[in-house]
mmCIF file of C-alpha atoms in Angstrom:
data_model
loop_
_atom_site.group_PDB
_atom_site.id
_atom_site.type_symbol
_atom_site.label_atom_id
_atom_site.label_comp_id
_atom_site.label_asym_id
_atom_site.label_seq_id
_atom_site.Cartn_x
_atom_site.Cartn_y
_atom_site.Cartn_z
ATOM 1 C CA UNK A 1270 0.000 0.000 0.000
ATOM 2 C CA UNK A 1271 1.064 3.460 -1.024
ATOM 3 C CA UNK A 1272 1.788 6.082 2.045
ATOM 4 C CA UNK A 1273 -0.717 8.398 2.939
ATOM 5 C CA UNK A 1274 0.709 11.718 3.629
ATOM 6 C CA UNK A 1275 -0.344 15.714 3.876
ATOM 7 C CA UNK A 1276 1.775 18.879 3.497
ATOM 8 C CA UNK A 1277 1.164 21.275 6.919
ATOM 9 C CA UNK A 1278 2.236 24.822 5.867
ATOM 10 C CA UNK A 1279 3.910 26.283 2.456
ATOM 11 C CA UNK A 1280 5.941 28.880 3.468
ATOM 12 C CA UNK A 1281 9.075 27.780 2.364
ATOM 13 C CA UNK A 1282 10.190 26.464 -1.454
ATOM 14 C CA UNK A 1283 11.540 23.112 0.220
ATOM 15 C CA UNK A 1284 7.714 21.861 0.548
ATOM 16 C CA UNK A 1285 8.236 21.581 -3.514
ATOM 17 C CA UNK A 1286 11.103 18.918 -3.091
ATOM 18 C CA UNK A 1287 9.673 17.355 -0.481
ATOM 19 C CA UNK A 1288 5.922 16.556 -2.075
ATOM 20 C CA UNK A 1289 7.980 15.328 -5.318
ATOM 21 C CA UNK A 1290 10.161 13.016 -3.711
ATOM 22 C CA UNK A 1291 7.605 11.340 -1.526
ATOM 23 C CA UNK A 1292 5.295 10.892 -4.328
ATOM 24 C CA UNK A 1293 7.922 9.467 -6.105
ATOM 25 C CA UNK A 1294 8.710 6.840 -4.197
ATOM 26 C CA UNK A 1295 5.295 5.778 -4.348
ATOM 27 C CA UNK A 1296 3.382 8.291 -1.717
ATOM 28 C CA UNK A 1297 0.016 9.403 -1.593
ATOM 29 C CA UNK A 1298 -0.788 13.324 -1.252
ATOM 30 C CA UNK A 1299 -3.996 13.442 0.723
ATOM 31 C CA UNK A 1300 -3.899 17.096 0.352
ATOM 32 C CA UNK A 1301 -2.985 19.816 2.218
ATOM 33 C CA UNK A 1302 -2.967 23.043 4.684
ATOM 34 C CA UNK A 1303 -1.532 26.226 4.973
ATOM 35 C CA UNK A 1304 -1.981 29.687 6.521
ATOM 36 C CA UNK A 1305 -3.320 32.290 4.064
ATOM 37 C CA UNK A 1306 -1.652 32.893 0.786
ATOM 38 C CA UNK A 1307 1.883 32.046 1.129
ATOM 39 C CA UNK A 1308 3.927 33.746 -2.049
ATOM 40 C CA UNK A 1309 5.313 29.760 -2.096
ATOM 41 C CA UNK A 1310 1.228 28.588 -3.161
ATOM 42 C CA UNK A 1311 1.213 29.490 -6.649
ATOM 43 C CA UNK A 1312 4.365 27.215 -6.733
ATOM 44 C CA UNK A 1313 3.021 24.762 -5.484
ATOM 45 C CA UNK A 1314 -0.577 24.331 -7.073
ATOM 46 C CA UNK A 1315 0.929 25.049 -10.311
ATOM 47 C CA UNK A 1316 3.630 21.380 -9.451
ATOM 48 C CA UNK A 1317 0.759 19.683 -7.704
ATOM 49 C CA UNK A 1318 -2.678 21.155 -9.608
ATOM 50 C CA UNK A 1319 -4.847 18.497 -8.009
ATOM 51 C CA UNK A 1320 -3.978 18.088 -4.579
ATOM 52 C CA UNK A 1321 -6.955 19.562 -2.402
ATOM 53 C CA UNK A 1322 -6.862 21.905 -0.010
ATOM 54 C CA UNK A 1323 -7.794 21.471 3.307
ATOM 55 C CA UNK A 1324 -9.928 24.342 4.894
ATOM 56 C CA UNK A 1325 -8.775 23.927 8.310
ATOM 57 C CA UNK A 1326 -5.847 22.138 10.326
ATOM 58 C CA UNK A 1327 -7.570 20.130 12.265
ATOM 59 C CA UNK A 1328 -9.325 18.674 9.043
ATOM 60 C CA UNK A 1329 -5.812 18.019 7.496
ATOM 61 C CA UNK A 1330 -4.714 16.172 10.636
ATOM 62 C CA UNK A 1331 -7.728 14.323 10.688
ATOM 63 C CA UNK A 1332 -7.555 12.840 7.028
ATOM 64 C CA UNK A 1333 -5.801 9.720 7.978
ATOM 65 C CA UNK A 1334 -2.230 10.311 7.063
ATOM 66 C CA UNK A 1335 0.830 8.684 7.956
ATOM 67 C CA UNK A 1336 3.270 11.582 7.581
ATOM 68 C CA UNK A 1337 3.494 15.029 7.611
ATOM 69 C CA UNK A 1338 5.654 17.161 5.634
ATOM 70 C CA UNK A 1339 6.128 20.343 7.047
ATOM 71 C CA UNK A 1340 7.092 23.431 6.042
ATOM 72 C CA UNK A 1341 5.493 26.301 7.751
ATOM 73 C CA UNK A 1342 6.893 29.444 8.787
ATOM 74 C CA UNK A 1343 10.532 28.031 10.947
ATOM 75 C CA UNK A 1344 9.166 29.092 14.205
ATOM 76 C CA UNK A 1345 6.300 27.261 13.909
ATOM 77 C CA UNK A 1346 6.994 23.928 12.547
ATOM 78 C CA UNK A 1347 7.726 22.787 16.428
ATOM 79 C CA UNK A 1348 3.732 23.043 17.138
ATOM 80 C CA UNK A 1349 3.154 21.557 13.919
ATOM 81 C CA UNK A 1350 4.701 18.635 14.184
ATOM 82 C CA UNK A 1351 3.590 17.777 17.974
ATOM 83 C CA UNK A 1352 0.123 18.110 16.915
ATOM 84 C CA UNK A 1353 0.949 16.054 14.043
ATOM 85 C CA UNK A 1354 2.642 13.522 16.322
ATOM 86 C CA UNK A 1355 0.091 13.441 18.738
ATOM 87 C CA UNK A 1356 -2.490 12.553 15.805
ATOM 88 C CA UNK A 1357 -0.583 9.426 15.351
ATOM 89 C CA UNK A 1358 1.240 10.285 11.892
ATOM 90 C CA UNK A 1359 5.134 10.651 11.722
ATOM 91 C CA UNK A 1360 6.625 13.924 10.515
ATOM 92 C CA UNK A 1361 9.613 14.948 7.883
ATOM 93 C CA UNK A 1362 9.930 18.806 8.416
ATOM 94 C CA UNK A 1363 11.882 21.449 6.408
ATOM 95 C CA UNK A 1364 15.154 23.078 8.532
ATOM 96 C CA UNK A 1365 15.061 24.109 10.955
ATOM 97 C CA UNK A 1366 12.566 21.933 12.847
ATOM 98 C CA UNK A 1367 12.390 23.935 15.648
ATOM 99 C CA UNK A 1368 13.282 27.642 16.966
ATOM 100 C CA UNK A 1369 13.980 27.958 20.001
ATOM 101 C CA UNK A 1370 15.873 25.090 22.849
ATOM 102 C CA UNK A 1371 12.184 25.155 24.531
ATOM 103 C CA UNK A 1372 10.709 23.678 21.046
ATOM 104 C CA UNK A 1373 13.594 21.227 20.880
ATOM 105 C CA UNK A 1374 12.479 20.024 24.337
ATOM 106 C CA UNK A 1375 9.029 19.809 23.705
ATOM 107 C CA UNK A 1376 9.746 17.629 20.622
ATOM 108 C CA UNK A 1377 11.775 15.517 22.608
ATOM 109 C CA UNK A 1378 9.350 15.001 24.848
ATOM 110 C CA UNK A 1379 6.324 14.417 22.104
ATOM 111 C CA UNK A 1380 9.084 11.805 20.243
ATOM 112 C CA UNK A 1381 9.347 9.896 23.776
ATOM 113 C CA UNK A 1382 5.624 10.059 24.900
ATOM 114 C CA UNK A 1383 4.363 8.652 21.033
ATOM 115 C CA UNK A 1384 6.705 6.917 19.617
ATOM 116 C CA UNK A 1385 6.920 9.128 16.518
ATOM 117 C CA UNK A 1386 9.083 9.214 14.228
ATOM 118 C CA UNK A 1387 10.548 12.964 13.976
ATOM 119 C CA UNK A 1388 12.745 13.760 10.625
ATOM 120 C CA UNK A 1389 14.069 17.387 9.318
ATOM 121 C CA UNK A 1390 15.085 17.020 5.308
ATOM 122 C CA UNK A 1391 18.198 18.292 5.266
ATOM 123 C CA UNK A 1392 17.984 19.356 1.656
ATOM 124 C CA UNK A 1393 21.473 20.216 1.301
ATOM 125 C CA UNK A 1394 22.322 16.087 1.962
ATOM 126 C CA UNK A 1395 19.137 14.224 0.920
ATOM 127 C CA UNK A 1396 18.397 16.461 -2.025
ATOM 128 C CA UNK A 1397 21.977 16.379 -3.854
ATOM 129 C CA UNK A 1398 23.204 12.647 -5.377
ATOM 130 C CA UNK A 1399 26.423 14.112 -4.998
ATOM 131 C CA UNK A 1400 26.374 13.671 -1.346
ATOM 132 C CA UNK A 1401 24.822 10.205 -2.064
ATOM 133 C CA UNK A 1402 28.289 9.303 -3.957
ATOM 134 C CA UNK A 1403 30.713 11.356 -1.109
ATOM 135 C CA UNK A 1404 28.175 8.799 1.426
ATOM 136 C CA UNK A 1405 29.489 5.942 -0.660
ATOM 137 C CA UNK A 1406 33.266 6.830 -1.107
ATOM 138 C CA UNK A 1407 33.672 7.561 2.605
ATOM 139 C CA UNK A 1408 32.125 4.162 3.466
ATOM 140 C CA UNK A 1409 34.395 2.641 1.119
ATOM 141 C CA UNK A 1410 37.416 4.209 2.569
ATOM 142 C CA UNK A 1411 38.194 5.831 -0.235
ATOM 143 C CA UNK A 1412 39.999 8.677 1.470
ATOM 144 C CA UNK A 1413 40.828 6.976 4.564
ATOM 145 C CA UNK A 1414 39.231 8.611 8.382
ATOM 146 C CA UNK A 1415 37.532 11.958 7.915
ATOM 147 C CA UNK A 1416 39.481 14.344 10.170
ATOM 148 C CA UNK A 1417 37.948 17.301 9.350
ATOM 149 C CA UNK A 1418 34.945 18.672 6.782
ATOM 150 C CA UNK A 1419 34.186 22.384 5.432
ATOM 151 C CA UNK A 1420 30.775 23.568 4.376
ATOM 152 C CA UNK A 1421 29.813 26.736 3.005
ATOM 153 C CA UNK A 1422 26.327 27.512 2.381
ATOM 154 C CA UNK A 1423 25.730 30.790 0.524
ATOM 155 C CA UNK A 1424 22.097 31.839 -0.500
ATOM 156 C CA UNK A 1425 21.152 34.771 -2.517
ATOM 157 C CA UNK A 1426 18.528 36.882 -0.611
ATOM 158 C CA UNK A 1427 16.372 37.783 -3.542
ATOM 159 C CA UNK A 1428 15.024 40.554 -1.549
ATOM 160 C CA UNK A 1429 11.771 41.302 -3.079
ATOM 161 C CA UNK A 1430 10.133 38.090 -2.923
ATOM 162 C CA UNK A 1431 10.628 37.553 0.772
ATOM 163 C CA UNK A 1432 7.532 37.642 3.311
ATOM 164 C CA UNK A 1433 8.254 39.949 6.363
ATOM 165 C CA UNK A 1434 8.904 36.724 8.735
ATOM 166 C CA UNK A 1435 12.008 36.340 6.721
ATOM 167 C CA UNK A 1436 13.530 39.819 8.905
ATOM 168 C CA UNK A 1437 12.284 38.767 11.600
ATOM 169 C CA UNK A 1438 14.870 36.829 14.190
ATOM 170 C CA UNK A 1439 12.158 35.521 16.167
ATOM 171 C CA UNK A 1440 10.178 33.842 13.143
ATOM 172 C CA UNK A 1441 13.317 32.340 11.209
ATOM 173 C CA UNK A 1442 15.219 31.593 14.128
ATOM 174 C CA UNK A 1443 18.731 32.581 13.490
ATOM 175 C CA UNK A 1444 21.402 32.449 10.258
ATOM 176 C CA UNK A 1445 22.984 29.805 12.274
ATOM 177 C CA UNK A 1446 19.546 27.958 13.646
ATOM 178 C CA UNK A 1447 18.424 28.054 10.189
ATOM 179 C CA UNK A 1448 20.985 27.911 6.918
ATOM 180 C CA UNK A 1449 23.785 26.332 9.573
ATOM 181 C CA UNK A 1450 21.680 23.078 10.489
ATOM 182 C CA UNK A 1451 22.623 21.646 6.736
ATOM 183 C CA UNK A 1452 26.094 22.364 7.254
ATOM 184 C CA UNK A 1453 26.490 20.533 10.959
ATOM 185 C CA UNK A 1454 24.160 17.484 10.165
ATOM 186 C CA UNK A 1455 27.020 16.925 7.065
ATOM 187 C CA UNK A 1456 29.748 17.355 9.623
ATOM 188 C CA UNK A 1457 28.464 14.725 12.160
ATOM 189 C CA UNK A 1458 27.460 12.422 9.380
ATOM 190 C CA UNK A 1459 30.813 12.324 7.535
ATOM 191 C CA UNK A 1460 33.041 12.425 10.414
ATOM 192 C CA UNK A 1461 30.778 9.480 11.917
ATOM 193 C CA UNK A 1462 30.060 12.036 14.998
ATOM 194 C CA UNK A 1463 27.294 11.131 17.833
ATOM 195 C CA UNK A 1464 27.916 15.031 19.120
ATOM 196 C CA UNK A 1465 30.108 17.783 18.799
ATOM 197 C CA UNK A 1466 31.260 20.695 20.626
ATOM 198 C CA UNK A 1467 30.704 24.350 19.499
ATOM 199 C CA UNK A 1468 34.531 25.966 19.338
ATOM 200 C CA UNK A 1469 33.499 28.933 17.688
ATOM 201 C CA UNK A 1470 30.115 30.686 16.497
ATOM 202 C CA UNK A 1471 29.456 34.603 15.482
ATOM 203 C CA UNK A 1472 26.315 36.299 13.345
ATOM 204 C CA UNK A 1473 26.806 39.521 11.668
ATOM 205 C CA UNK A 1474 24.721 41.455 9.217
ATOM 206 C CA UNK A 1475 26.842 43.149 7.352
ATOM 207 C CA UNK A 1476 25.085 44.278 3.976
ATOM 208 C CA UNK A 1477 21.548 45.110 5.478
ATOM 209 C CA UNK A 1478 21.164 47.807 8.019
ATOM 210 C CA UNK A 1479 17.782 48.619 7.089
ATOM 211 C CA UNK A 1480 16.620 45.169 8.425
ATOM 212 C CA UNK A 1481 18.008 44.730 11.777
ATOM 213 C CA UNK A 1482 16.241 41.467 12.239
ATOM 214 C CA UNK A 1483 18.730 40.069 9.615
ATOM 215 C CA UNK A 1484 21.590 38.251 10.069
ATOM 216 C CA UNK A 1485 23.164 38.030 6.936
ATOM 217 C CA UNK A 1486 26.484 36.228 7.765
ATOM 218 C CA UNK A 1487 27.729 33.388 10.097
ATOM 219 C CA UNK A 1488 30.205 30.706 11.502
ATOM 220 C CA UNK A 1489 30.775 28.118 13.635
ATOM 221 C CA UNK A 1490 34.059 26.062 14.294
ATOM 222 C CA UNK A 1491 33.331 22.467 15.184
ATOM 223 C CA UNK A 1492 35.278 19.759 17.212
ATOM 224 C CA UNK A 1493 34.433 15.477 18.203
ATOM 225 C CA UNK A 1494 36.430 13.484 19.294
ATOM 226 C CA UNK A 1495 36.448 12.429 15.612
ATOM 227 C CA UNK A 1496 37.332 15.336 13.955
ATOM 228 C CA UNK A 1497 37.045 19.183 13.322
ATOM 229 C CA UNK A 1498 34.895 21.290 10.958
ATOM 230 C CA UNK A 1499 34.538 25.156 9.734
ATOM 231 C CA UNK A 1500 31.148 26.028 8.296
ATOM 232 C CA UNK A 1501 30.534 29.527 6.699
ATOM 233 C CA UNK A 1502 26.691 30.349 5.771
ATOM 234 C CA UNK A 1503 25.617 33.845 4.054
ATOM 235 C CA UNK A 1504 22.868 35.455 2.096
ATOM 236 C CA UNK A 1505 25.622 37.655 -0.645
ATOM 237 C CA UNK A 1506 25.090 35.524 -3.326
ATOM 238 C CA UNK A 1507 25.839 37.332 -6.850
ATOM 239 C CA UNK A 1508 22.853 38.044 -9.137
ATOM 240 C CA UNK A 1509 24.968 36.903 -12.123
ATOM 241 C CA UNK A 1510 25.723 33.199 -10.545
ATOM 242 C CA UNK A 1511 23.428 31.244 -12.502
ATOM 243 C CA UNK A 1512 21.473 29.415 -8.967
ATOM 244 C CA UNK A 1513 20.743 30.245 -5.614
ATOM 245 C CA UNK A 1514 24.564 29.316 -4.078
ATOM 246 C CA UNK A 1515 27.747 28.140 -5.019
ATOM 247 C CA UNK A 1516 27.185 25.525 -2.097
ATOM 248 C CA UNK A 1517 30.309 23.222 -1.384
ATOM 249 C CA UNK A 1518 31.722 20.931 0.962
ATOM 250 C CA UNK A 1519 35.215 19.874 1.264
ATOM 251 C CA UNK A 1520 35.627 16.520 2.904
ATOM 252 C CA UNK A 1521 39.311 16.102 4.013
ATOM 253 C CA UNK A 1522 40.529 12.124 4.959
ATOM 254 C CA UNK A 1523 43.693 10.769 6.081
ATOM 255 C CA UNK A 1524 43.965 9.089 2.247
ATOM 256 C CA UNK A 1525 42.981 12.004 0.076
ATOM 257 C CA UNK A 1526 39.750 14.583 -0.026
ATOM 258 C CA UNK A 1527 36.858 15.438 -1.388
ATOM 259 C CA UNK A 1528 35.234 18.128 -2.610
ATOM 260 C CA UNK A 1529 31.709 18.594 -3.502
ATOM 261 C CA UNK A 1530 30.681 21.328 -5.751
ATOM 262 C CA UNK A 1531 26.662 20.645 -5.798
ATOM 263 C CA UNK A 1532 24.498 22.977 -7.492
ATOM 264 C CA UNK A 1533 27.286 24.932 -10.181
ATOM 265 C CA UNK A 1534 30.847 24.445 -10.962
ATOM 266 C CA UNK A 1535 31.687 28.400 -11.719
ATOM 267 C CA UNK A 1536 34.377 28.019 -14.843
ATOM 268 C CA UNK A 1537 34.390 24.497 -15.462
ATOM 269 C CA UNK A 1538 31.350 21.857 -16.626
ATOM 270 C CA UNK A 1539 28.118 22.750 -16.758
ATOM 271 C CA UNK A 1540 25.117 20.903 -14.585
ATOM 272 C CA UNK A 1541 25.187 20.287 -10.929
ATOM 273 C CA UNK A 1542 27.087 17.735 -8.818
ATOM 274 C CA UNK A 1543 30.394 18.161 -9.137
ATOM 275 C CA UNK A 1544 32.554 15.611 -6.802
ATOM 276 C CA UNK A 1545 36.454 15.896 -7.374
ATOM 277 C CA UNK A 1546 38.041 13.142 -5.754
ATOM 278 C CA UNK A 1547 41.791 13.237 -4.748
ATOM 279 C CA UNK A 1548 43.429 9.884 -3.372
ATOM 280 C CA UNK A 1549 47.158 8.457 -4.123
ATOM 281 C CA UNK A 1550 45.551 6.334 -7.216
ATOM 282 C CA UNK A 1551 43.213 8.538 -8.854
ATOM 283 C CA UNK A 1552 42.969 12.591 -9.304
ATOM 284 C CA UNK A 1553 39.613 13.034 -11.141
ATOM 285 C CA UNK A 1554 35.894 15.045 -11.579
ATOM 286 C CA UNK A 1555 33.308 12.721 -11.272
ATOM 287 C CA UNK A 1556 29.401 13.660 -12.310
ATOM 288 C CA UNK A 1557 28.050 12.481 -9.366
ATOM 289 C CA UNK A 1558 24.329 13.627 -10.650
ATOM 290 C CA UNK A 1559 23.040 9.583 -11.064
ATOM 291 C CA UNK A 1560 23.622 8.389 -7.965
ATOM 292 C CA UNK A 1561 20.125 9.378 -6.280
ATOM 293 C CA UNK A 1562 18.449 10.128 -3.259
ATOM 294 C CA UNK A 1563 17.837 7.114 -0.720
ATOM 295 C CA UNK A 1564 16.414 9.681 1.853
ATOM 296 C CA UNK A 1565 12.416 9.522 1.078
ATOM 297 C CA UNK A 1566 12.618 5.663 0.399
ATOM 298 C CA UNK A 1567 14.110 5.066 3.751
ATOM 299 C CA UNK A 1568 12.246 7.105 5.360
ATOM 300 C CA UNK A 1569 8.935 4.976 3.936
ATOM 301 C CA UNK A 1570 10.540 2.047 4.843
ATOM 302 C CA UNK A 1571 11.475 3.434 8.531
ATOM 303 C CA UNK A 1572 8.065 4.468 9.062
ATOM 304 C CA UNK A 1573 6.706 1.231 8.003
ATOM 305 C CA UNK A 1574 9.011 -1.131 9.866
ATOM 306 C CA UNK A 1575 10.195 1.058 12.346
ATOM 307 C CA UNK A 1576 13.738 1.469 11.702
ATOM 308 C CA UNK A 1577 16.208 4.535 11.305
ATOM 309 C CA UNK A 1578 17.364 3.924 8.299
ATOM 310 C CA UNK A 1579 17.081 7.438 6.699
ATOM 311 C CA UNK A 1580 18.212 9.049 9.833
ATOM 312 C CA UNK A 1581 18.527 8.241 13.823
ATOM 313 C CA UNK A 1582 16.567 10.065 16.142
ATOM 314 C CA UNK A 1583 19.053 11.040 17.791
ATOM 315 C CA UNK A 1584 21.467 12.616 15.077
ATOM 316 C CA UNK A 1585 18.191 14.696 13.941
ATOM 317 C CA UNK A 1586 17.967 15.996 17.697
ATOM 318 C CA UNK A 1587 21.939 16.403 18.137
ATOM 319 C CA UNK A 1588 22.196 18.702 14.676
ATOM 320 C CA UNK A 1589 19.344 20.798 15.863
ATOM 321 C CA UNK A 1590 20.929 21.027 19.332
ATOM 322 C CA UNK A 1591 23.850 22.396 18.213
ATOM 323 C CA UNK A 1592 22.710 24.695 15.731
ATOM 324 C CA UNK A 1593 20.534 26.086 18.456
ATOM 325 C CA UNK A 1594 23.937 26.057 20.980
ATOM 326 C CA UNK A 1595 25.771 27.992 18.297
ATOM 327 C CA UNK A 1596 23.201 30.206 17.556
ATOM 328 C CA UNK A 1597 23.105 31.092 21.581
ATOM 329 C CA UNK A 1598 26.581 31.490 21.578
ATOM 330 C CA UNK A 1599 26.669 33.463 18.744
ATOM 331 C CA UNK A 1600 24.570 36.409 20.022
ATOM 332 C CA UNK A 1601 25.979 36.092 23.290
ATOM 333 C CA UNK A 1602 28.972 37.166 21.998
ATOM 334 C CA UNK A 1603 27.748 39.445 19.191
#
């Protein structure tokens, strides 16, 4: 039987990738729900043109899903998904999951009292085969231990199509809660991290007086017993770059690196997924763009067997633990 699932809020683009991918491994949309008139709706009815709309929330959690994908406004996807939870279906949710260490708590909490499953789709890792193939290499020792990763995750703000919560520090929770979250679940995946301790963590906004709310730059040094990390998120991406960021990760072994150049190689091929792989044997660019995304089909599985296949528990509660830490440190600080 096919998975029953609903969307709960379209705020954000990432509800786009997330409706495709469950549908495509064999999901069923039983509509959704979302606050108002999201700019993100015309998107989305225009991908999905017969999905229904629910007219209330409490209609959408009683349709008899399994899952919901969530992707309302950041700061309240936390309340989302306990209701959700509570209604008996497991949840995937867009980054950040939750806001605020308080939300974090209260999810914990819901996960322990239900038995839920509670997932964030980390787009920047299940959404790019060419962290599928980097997945694959490390596993195969291809570059010996990971000692260290670096992640950089610049965004363009495209200014004029943003709703007011996207100023707003309380509704988007943080450069570091937020855009950061992608960067810190890669670090404790590839280094093979259960946890990680914050070295180093600052927010600025450099470029945007006019919207104190923003942060518009940040950083965080990382450190496990496994390994070290440097991630570097911003929202200064060029008009003339061809996509959103020139996202990359640079995976560095005791045997050789990697480096991941996912969504544009500036100067060099064209298309997405980039992995250049550098061992003592080999020295070479690999299109990485065919090796898929086992994410959504694990996560089916998981919810019906049970399992953490896709992603523990407890690595989706660590990464949003220590985004939250850094963000907290950040502003302490700042």
């Amino acid at each position: 039987m096919s998975l029953p699932f609903i969307a709960l809020g379209l705020d954000h683009r990432h509800i786009y990738g997330m409706t495709e991918n469950m549908l495509n491994v064999g999901g069923h949309c039983l509509g959704y729900w979302t606050e108002g008139t999201p700019g993100t709706l015309a998107g989305f009815t225009r991908r999905f043109p017969d999905l229904h709309r629910f007219a209330t929330l409490e209609e959408a959690l009683d349709a008899g899903a399994a899952l919901a994908l969530i992707s309302a406004i950041p700061a309240d996807r936390a309340t989302l998904a306990v209701h959700a939870m509570r209604q008996g279906m497991d949840v995937m949710t867009d980054k950040p999951g939750c806001t605020t260490h308080a939300q974090l708590a209260e999810i914990r909490a819901c996960v322990a009292e239900t038995g839920r499953i509670w997932s964030i789709n980390f787009s920047e890792r299940f959404e790019v085969p060419a962290v599928t193939r980097a997945t694959e290499l490390v596993q195969q020792g291809a570059i010996g231990r990971v000692v260290h990763t670096a992640g950089l995750g610049p965004h363009r703000l495209n200014r004029t199509t943003r709703p007011a919560w996207f100023f707003q520090r309380d509704r988007y929770g943080g450069i570091l809660t937020d855009i950061a979250s992608h960067q810190i679940d890669q670090f404790l995946h590839f280094t093979g991290s259960n946890t990680a301790e914050i070295t180093h963590a600052m927010v600025a906004n450099h470029a945007n007086p006019d919207d104190p709310g923003l942060q518009d730059f940040g950083e965080i040094g990382l450190r496990s017993t496994r390994a070290c990390g440097t991630i570097r998120v911003d929202w200064y991406t060029p008009n003339a770059l061809p996509t959103w960021g020139d996202g990359r990760l640079t995976i560095l072994g005791t045997d050789g690196y990697i480096e991941l150049r996912k969504y544009v190689d500036v100067g060099g091929a064209t298309g997405t997924d980039h992995l250049i792989l550098v061992t003592g044997s080999t020295c070479e660019k690999i299109d990485a763009s065919d090796a898929g995304l086992p994410y959504f089909q694990r996560l089916a599985n998981d919810i019906a067997q049970r399992t953490e296949t896709a992603m523990t528990q407890d690595h989706c509660f660590t990464v949003m633990q220590l985004a939250l830490d850094a963000q907290a440190q950040a502003e302490a600080t700042a």
